[in-house]
Structure formats: structure tokens, C-alpha cells
């Protein structure tokens, strides 16, 4: 019951329960179900392309065919119109948003993509691999991306960093965590504001300047943060309970005196240490690292496929 | 571009056969670089067979020798690849008969856990 020690915007340690759920089922509950539920709100906060990704896409030769594996709301798909970028995501609700925007996208699991091998000139995996709950599955996810890329094709991967020092300050000893996502409270006074944001988003906001977009994105992110902190107590036992009694990815507000509290979802993340992403990618034995770096709380690398 | 990925289904697993299809045509900007790039990736005969099933009859049975610079051919390829959208339908694996559903223009390639 320690609000102060465990406010909702602070992550809590992930406690795997392999006795009850398979790794796939844990991802189902703490990744897939969460994104299904938060898709519209998540999408409304995700539309500014990250510069490293944008540059990667803009420097690809025209006509190149790429896969955006775990494309979310498809914010990278239209970045370079001279490319043919196909999106896939495990969340059908996020893919529906892609489709509404006229993007080529399908529902597919990152561990078993339905694409033919060696088809793609390049692939991107932005903020995806950190959602797999074991080292074996993270490796399998990288292997699957490499499978669909042709030899000498390049892959850009972004994962969340343990060392990030922005709005979240993670315990450097805990790499597997739940990170809360708070939906906006329903009839809250913010409603007008947030639905306006969503409306702008849905129309892909061609009239917005870049700065305005950035501002709106920050606004949306702040909103999430605010909602997290205004929503009160989360009981610590629900961390473990939620693993054993689905569907309880939603942490209900325990304080009944706050009737319109927002539902809070706990997303699973594996936070990567410095060097861990490169080690993971190199362990396939199929690539060489071309470039690597740290950007916006993420470790990233560009790898070139050298063998099949 | 798609193949069946049911566990153990590794041969003769594409092209997936389209069935009960509803098509929609939508104009798209011609991207010659993309089309030329696709020439090296396509299973052309499979594409033609699929198109014929969908009543798209303007692709020649074999790739013209000058395909990369044959404007007429590229236009037809463009139409088949980028302007013809399957809104509703099924994709059936020629090997194991697994069926993938397309709804609202979105293919669903998910498999049940035991199929992966
Ligand atoms: Zn099959």
C-alpha cells in the first residue's frame, strides 16, 4: 500500500511466473493485451519519427522494399514515399490504425512472420525486441528479422535502455520490469483536450507544422504522465496476482473514493544494458554491426546481414 | 510475398491461394524504382496465376525481356501490385491448406501457439 514508494509512473519489477504461464502467454498478457487496449491512446502519442530512424529510411535507395516489424500505428511507413515499407504488428487494433491511414500492414507475430525468406532489402524493429520475456525469444525475434532480409540487407533495431536518465530512472539492477501505461480518465476535464489530440492524430494532421506536432506529442506524453500520477494507489500484490489471474493486466484503482480513475496497464519491458543489443545481434553469427548509438532513452544499432 | 509459416510446412508453401476475394481498386503513384526492384523478387508465374484468378488479365504470361524499361509492362505490374487491394478474402496454403483471413484489407498471419 505504499503509494509514495510505488507511484504508478514508476516501474515495478517483473516477476515471471513460468509455472503458471508460458513465456508466450506472459507476453500475451503483459504486451499484446496491453497494446490492444491502449491502441488509440498509444497511437495518439506516437507520431513524431525519431531522427535516427528517419535518417535510416531517407537514405535508403528509392524503390527499396522494407519491413517494419512491430510497426505500431505505422508512423514510419509513410516517412519516405519512395520506399515500399510493409508494416506488421501483433496488435490488430494498432494495425487497424495503419490500415485506416492507407498503409500496407498485416497482423503478424514477430517470432513467426509470414514473409518469404530474403525478400526484404531492409527492415526496422523500433521499440519491439524489449517486449520479449526471455533471452531465447529476443534472439529468435532478431533471427526472424534477419531471415526475411536478403544478404547485405540492413536492419535497424531500437530497444529501451536500462541506463536512461530521462523522465524514468530505472533501478540499474533490475532489467525486467513492468512499465505502467495510464489511459486518460474517462469523463475527466481533460477529455476535450485529449480527444482533440486524437482527432488531429487520426487525420494524420497534414496541416500541422513539425513543431506543432512535436508540441502535441509532448503534450500527449505529459498527459499520460499526469494521469499516471493522479491515479492513486496500486497494491504491490497485484503485480504477482496479475500474472496468475488473467485478464488482470489492468490494475484497478483500489481507492474507491476516486471513481473516475484511469485504468493503468502494466507493460513488460526488458531493459537493455549498454552493449547488450550488439551482443544479441552478433550472437546470430549472421551480421556485422555497421553503426550503433544511444538516442532518446534507447540503444540502437544498424546491422548488415552477411550470411543466411 | 507471403508464405505459409505453420510449423513443419516448409515446402510448396507459397503462393497462398486467394479465395472468396473482394477487390478494391485504388489509384497509386507509379514508382518505377520499386517495380524494377520487385522484378528480382517476384515469383512472376505465381503472380500471373493469382491475377488470372482475380480476373486481372493484362499481365503477359512471361516477363518481357525489356521488362525494366517497358513502360507499358511496368504500368500493368504497378496496377497489379499497388492498385489492386484485397479487402476481404482468404489465403490458403497450397501445401497444408491452412487458411489465413483478410478482413478490412488486413491479412491476419497469426497462428495458434501449437502451429508455430
Ligand atoms: Zn502450410
XYZ file of C-alpha atoms and ligand atoms in Angstrom:
425
model
C 0.000 0.000 0.000
C 2.977 2.291 -0.235
C 1.911 4.980 -2.660
C 4.969 7.029 -2.079
C 7.333 4.185 -2.833
C 5.372 2.917 -5.768
C 3.583 5.668 -7.629
C 2.198 4.487 -10.918
C 4.680 6.212 -13.104
C 7.489 4.254 -11.539
C 8.101 0.795 -12.937
C 7.851 -2.269 -10.788
C 9.965 -5.418 -11.117
C 8.620 -8.042 -13.451
C 8.055 -11.345 -11.727
C 7.907 -14.159 -14.184
C 5.591 -16.980 -13.330
C 6.758 -19.748 -15.578
C 4.954 -22.336 -13.510
C 1.595 -20.922 -14.490
C 2.078 -19.225 -17.824
C 4.308 -19.949 -20.798
C 6.555 -17.148 -21.970
C 4.208 -16.632 -24.860
C 1.257 -16.316 -22.511
C 3.112 -13.804 -20.374
C 3.759 -11.710 -23.474
C 0.134 -12.139 -24.434
C -0.971 -10.709 -21.120
C 1.642 -8.059 -20.488
C 2.373 -6.907 -24.010
C -0.251 -7.907 -26.581
C -3.348 -7.396 -24.432
C -1.993 -4.080 -23.237
C -1.370 -2.720 -26.725
C -4.765 -3.940 -27.864
C -6.370 -1.982 -25.048
C -4.324 1.184 -25.246
C -4.002 1.306 -29.057
C -5.867 4.601 -29.732
C -4.259 6.445 -26.848
C -0.845 4.957 -27.584
C -1.208 5.937 -31.205
C -2.151 9.490 -30.283
C 1.183 9.872 -28.535
C 3.266 8.364 -31.312
C 3.692 10.324 -34.458
C 6.973 12.128 -34.453
C 9.527 9.949 -36.240
C 12.737 9.510 -34.291
C 15.611 11.178 -36.173
C 17.851 8.092 -36.408
C 15.005 6.067 -37.905
C 14.023 8.863 -40.221
C 17.574 9.205 -41.499
C 17.874 5.450 -41.976
C 14.718 5.473 -44.094
C 15.545 8.632 -46.016
C 18.964 7.342 -47.060
C 17.600 4.064 -48.470
C 17.727 3.867 -52.275
C 14.396 4.627 -53.937
C 12.293 1.560 -54.618
C 13.725 -0.481 -51.760
C 11.338 -2.879 -50.095
C 11.369 -2.884 -46.309
C 9.613 -4.465 -43.367
C 8.618 -2.516 -40.276
C 8.347 -5.363 -37.790
C 6.236 -4.256 -34.846
C 5.142 -1.127 -36.670
C 2.622 0.031 -34.071
C 0.481 2.770 -35.555
C 2.652 2.863 -38.680
C 4.279 6.209 -38.044
C 7.359 5.255 -40.099
C 5.558 3.734 -43.051
C 4.959 6.968 -44.935
C 8.204 8.698 -43.961
C 9.922 8.038 -47.289
C 7.305 7.668 -50.025
C 9.911 6.347 -52.495
C 10.229 3.170 -50.447
C 7.789 0.323 -50.132
C 7.542 -0.319 -46.424
C 5.215 -3.039 -45.157
C 4.174 -2.922 -41.542
C 3.315 -5.781 -39.252
C 2.313 -5.843 -35.632
C 0.931 -8.314 -33.139
C -1.825 -5.863 -32.197
C -4.733 -5.909 -34.623
C -6.031 -2.658 -33.139
C -2.787 -0.889 -33.990
C -2.775 -2.438 -37.461
C -6.316 -1.165 -37.997
C -4.996 2.326 -37.380
C -2.303 1.706 -40.029
C -4.888 0.477 -42.490
C -7.151 3.465 -41.894
C -4.217 5.623 -42.884
C -3.878 3.687 -46.105
C -0.710 1.850 -45.129
C 0.163 -1.656 -46.205
C 0.099 -3.627 -42.973
C -0.756 -7.006 -41.521
C -1.213 -8.721 -38.198
C 1.741 -10.981 -37.584
C 3.829 -12.297 -34.716
C 7.434 -11.166 -34.583
C 8.641 -14.697 -33.915
C 6.910 -16.080 -36.984
C 6.429 -13.562 -39.752
C 4.546 -14.747 -42.780
C 7.050 -13.315 -45.254
C 9.197 -15.300 -47.645
C 12.860 -15.506 -46.703
C 15.300 -12.990 -48.122
C 12.563 -10.848 -49.579
C 13.360 -7.509 -48.000
C 16.120 -5.043 -48.780
C 15.992 -3.796 -45.202
C 13.978 -3.996 -42.011
C 13.355 -1.884 -38.951
C 12.407 -3.009 -35.461
C 11.674 0.022 -33.359
C 10.962 -0.498 -29.673
C 9.880 -4.104 -30.100
C 12.569 -6.613 -29.088
C 12.440 -5.392 -25.467
C 8.928 -6.833 -25.160
C 10.091 -10.460 -25.415
C 10.416 -12.008 -21.988
C 13.480 -14.262 -22.368
C 16.933 -14.083 -23.984
C 15.968 -17.003 -26.228
C 12.880 -15.247 -27.514
C 14.722 -11.970 -28.073
C 17.306 -13.871 -30.095
C 14.551 -15.667 -32.020
C 12.952 -12.317 -32.820
C 16.226 -10.987 -34.228
C 16.749 -14.228 -36.173
C 13.287 -13.891 -37.707
C 14.008 -10.343 -38.857
C 17.286 -11.499 -40.383
C 15.533 -14.369 -42.121
C 13.292 -12.077 -44.140
C 16.124 -9.711 -45.137
C 18.337 -10.509 -48.112
C 22.123 -10.856 -47.778
C 23.763 -7.416 -47.428
C 20.376 -6.036 -46.390
C 20.413 -3.772 -43.360
C 18.424 -3.897 -40.169
C 17.844 -1.058 -37.712
C 16.909 -2.079 -34.174
C 15.907 0.155 -31.253
C 15.429 -1.101 -27.707
C 14.844 0.643 -24.405
C 17.956 1.344 -22.362
C 18.449 0.481 -18.720
C 20.720 3.488 -18.393
C 18.136 6.082 -19.456
C 18.117 9.166 -17.340
C 15.079 10.994 -18.669
C 11.714 11.002 -17.022
C 12.224 7.435 -15.853
C 15.072 6.438 -13.642
C 15.336 2.683 -13.527
C 16.916 0.595 -10.816
C 20.127 -0.418 -12.564
C 19.932 -3.882 -11.057
C 16.515 -4.722 -12.457
C 16.330 -5.307 -16.186
C 12.907 -6.936 -16.396
C 10.190 -4.525 -15.407
C 6.576 -3.548 -15.718
C 6.145 -0.045 -17.053
C 2.710 1.381 -16.464
C 0.564 2.938 -19.140
C -2.312 5.036 -17.884
C -5.241 5.708 -20.135
C -6.781 9.123 -19.754
C -9.549 9.127 -17.164
C -12.855 8.949 -18.971
C -15.018 11.907 -18.023
C -12.072 13.930 -16.764
C -11.943 17.626 -17.566
C -9.040 16.841 -19.908
C -11.336 14.924 -22.158
C -11.775 17.700 -24.685
C -8.082 18.199 -24.928
C -7.180 14.574 -25.323
C -9.878 13.775 -27.834
C -8.800 16.774 -29.837
C -5.320 15.364 -29.862
C -6.596 12.035 -31.046
C -8.651 13.649 -33.774
C -5.665 15.520 -35.083
C -3.750 12.325 -34.987
C -6.283 10.244 -36.762
C -6.346 12.620 -39.688
C -2.584 12.348 -39.833
C -2.620 16.095 -39.280
C -1.139 17.232 -42.577
C -1.771 20.831 -41.597
C 0.432 20.653 -38.544
C 3.909 22.039 -38.671
C 6.673 19.856 -37.292
C 6.945 21.992 -34.193
C 3.243 21.810 -33.605
C 3.403 18.051 -33.922
C 6.247 17.851 -31.504
C 4.374 20.006 -29.072
C 1.287 17.877 -29.373
C 3.346 14.764 -28.809
C 4.934 16.167 -25.693
C 1.540 17.263 -24.527
C 0.179 13.798 -25.000
C 3.113 12.234 -23.183
C 2.760 14.645 -20.329
C -0.880 13.813 -20.148
C -0.003 10.174 -19.745
C 2.407 11.048 -17.000
C -0.075 13.264 -15.235
C -2.755 10.677 -15.411
C -0.385 8.141 -14.001
C 0.462 10.246 -11.028
C -3.053 11.391 -10.283
C -4.279 7.836 -10.287
C -3.623 6.733 -6.784
C -2.714 3.521 -5.106
C -1.622 0.357 -6.771
C -1.196 -2.549 -4.479
C 2.059 -4.366 -4.702
C 0.449 -7.783 -4.594
C -1.355 -7.073 -7.840
C 1.997 -7.341 -9.551
C 2.135 -11.026 -8.901
C -1.581 -11.583 -8.972
C -1.893 -10.230 -12.452
C 0.298 -12.990 -13.756
C -1.822 -15.736 -12.387
C -5.317 -14.420 -12.847
C -5.862 -13.063 -16.296
C -7.352 -10.857 -17.502
C -5.866 -8.542 -14.950
C -3.385 -6.533 -16.936
C -5.494 -3.639 -15.833
C -4.637 -2.567 -12.355
C -7.891 -1.311 -10.972
C -7.752 1.649 -8.741
C -8.029 0.370 -5.233
C -9.262 3.676 -3.874
C -12.996 3.730 -4.418
C -13.224 7.372 -3.434
C -11.704 8.271 -6.812
C -14.489 6.936 -9.010
C -13.250 8.134 -12.400
C -9.678 6.968 -12.112
C -7.978 5.879 -15.281
C -7.187 2.252 -15.877
C -3.473 1.574 -15.729
C -1.841 -1.142 -17.792
C 1.412 -2.788 -16.966
C 3.622 -3.360 -19.965
C 6.524 -5.770 -19.741
C 9.954 -4.495 -20.778
C 13.399 -5.980 -20.817
C 15.721 -3.001 -20.395
C 18.940 -3.405 -22.355
C 22.316 -2.658 -20.831
C 24.924 -0.887 -22.886
C 26.391 -3.387 -25.359
C 23.654 -5.960 -24.840
C 21.884 -5.185 -28.099
C 25.085 -5.562 -30.126
C 25.894 -8.817 -28.321
C 22.413 -10.124 -29.060
C 22.575 -9.216 -32.735
C 26.153 -10.513 -33.151
C 25.261 -13.799 -31.461
C 23.272 -14.747 -34.562
C 26.585 -15.017 -36.400
C 24.916 -13.568 -39.463
C 25.690 -9.882 -39.275
C 28.226 -7.181 -38.854
C 27.386 -4.050 -36.899
C 27.578 -1.008 -39.065
C 26.622 1.683 -36.617
C 25.347 1.933 -33.096
C 24.306 4.551 -30.631
C 22.060 5.870 -27.914
C 19.092 8.062 -28.665
C 16.002 9.068 -26.716
C 16.357 6.519 -23.944
C 17.121 3.741 -26.425
C 20.106 1.742 -27.553
C 20.103 1.268 -31.300
C 22.206 -0.409 -33.931
C 22.299 -0.882 -37.663
C 23.419 -4.365 -38.674
C 24.196 -5.672 -42.114
C 23.293 -9.243 -42.908
C 26.440 -11.009 -44.070
C 25.217 -14.586 -44.349
C 21.997 -16.573 -44.228
C 5.387 -12.063 -50.777
C 3.682 -14.169 -48.169
C 4.192 -17.798 -47.368
C 2.641 -20.279 -45.024
C 4.527 -20.461 -41.749
C 2.746 -23.225 -39.936
C 5.272 -25.383 -38.098
C 6.661 -28.029 -40.400
C 5.111 -26.540 -43.509
C 8.338 -25.730 -45.305
C 7.900 -26.802 -48.910
C 5.467 -25.757 -51.601
C 4.104 -23.259 -49.057
C 3.535 -20.344 -51.443
C 1.922 -18.663 -53.215
C -1.005 -18.683 -50.870
C -4.120 -19.169 -52.915
C -6.656 -16.375 -52.706
C -10.269 -17.406 -52.269
C -13.610 -15.652 -51.825
C -11.977 -12.371 -52.624
C -13.444 -8.874 -52.654
C -11.164 -6.488 -54.504
C -10.905 -2.748 -54.432
C -9.003 -0.635 -56.894
C -7.218 2.398 -55.658
C -5.040 4.673 -57.715
C -1.439 4.858 -56.571
C 1.571 6.816 -57.711
C 3.839 4.920 -60.099
C 7.200 4.085 -58.524
C 9.430 2.664 -61.264
C 12.324 2.046 -58.908
C 10.094 -0.116 -56.773
C 8.764 -2.056 -59.751
C 12.253 -2.718 -61.126
C 13.378 -3.829 -57.714
C 10.375 -6.134 -57.470
C 11.267 -7.813 -60.768
C 14.115 -9.522 -58.948
C 11.940 -10.602 -56.037
C 8.753 -11.741 -57.689
C 7.746 -15.255 -58.460
C 6.332 -13.933 -61.694
C 4.405 -17.012 -62.753
C 2.753 -17.209 -59.379
C 1.764 -13.571 -59.657
C 0.235 -14.073 -63.091
C -1.669 -17.128 -61.900
C -3.006 -15.232 -58.907
C -4.011 -12.284 -61.077
C -5.833 -14.521 -63.529
C -7.826 -15.984 -60.653
C -8.791 -12.451 -59.704
C -9.753 -11.662 -63.269
C -6.804 -9.350 -63.833
C -5.804 -10.437 -67.286
C -3.459 -7.807 -68.589
C -0.131 -9.242 -67.386
C 1.735 -11.234 -70.063
C 2.375 -14.910 -69.179
C 6.130 -14.374 -69.080
C 8.221 -11.366 -68.089
C 9.203 -9.355 -71.171
C 12.955 -9.255 -71.755
C 12.953 -5.484 -71.552
C 10.668 -5.513 -68.509
C 12.664 -2.983 -66.514
C 12.243 -0.322 -69.183
C 8.963 -1.387 -70.737
C 6.593 1.359 -69.635
C 3.512 -0.490 -70.728
C 4.517 -3.584 -68.761
C 5.565 -1.614 -65.683
C 2.220 0.142 -65.691
C 0.439 -3.213 -65.686
C 2.682 -4.560 -62.963
C 2.049 -1.387 -60.977
C -1.662 -1.887 -61.327
C -1.475 -5.496 -60.180
C 0.865 -4.877 -57.242
C -0.126 -1.491 -55.907
C -3.544 -0.559 -57.198
C -5.386 -3.796 -56.577
C -6.260 -4.391 -52.948
C -7.828 -7.459 -51.449
C -10.350 -6.089 -48.991
C -11.834 -9.384 -47.934
C -10.751 -12.915 -48.636
C -8.882 -15.994 -47.599
C -5.359 -17.115 -48.346
C -4.981 -20.865 -48.409
C -1.656 -22.683 -48.176
C -1.160 -24.932 -51.223
C 0.662 -27.447 -49.023
C -1.116 -27.770 -45.664
C -4.358 -25.945 -46.544
C -4.034 -23.606 -43.582
C -6.273 -20.591 -44.139
C -5.299 -17.030 -43.353
C -8.070 -14.465 -43.339
C -8.008 -10.997 -44.867
C -10.525 -8.586 -43.389
C -10.841 -4.838 -43.937
C -7.788 -5.119 -46.171
C -5.685 -6.587 -43.356
C -4.166 -10.058 -43.640
C -4.024 -11.875 -40.327
C -0.964 -14.129 -40.278
C -1.203 -15.131 -36.625
C -1.064 -18.800 -35.807
C -2.269 -20.674 -32.764
C 0.518 -21.475 -30.326
C 0.688 -25.144 -31.354
C 1.048 -24.183 -35.023
C 4.148 -22.046 -34.519
Zn 1.097 -24.524 -44.947
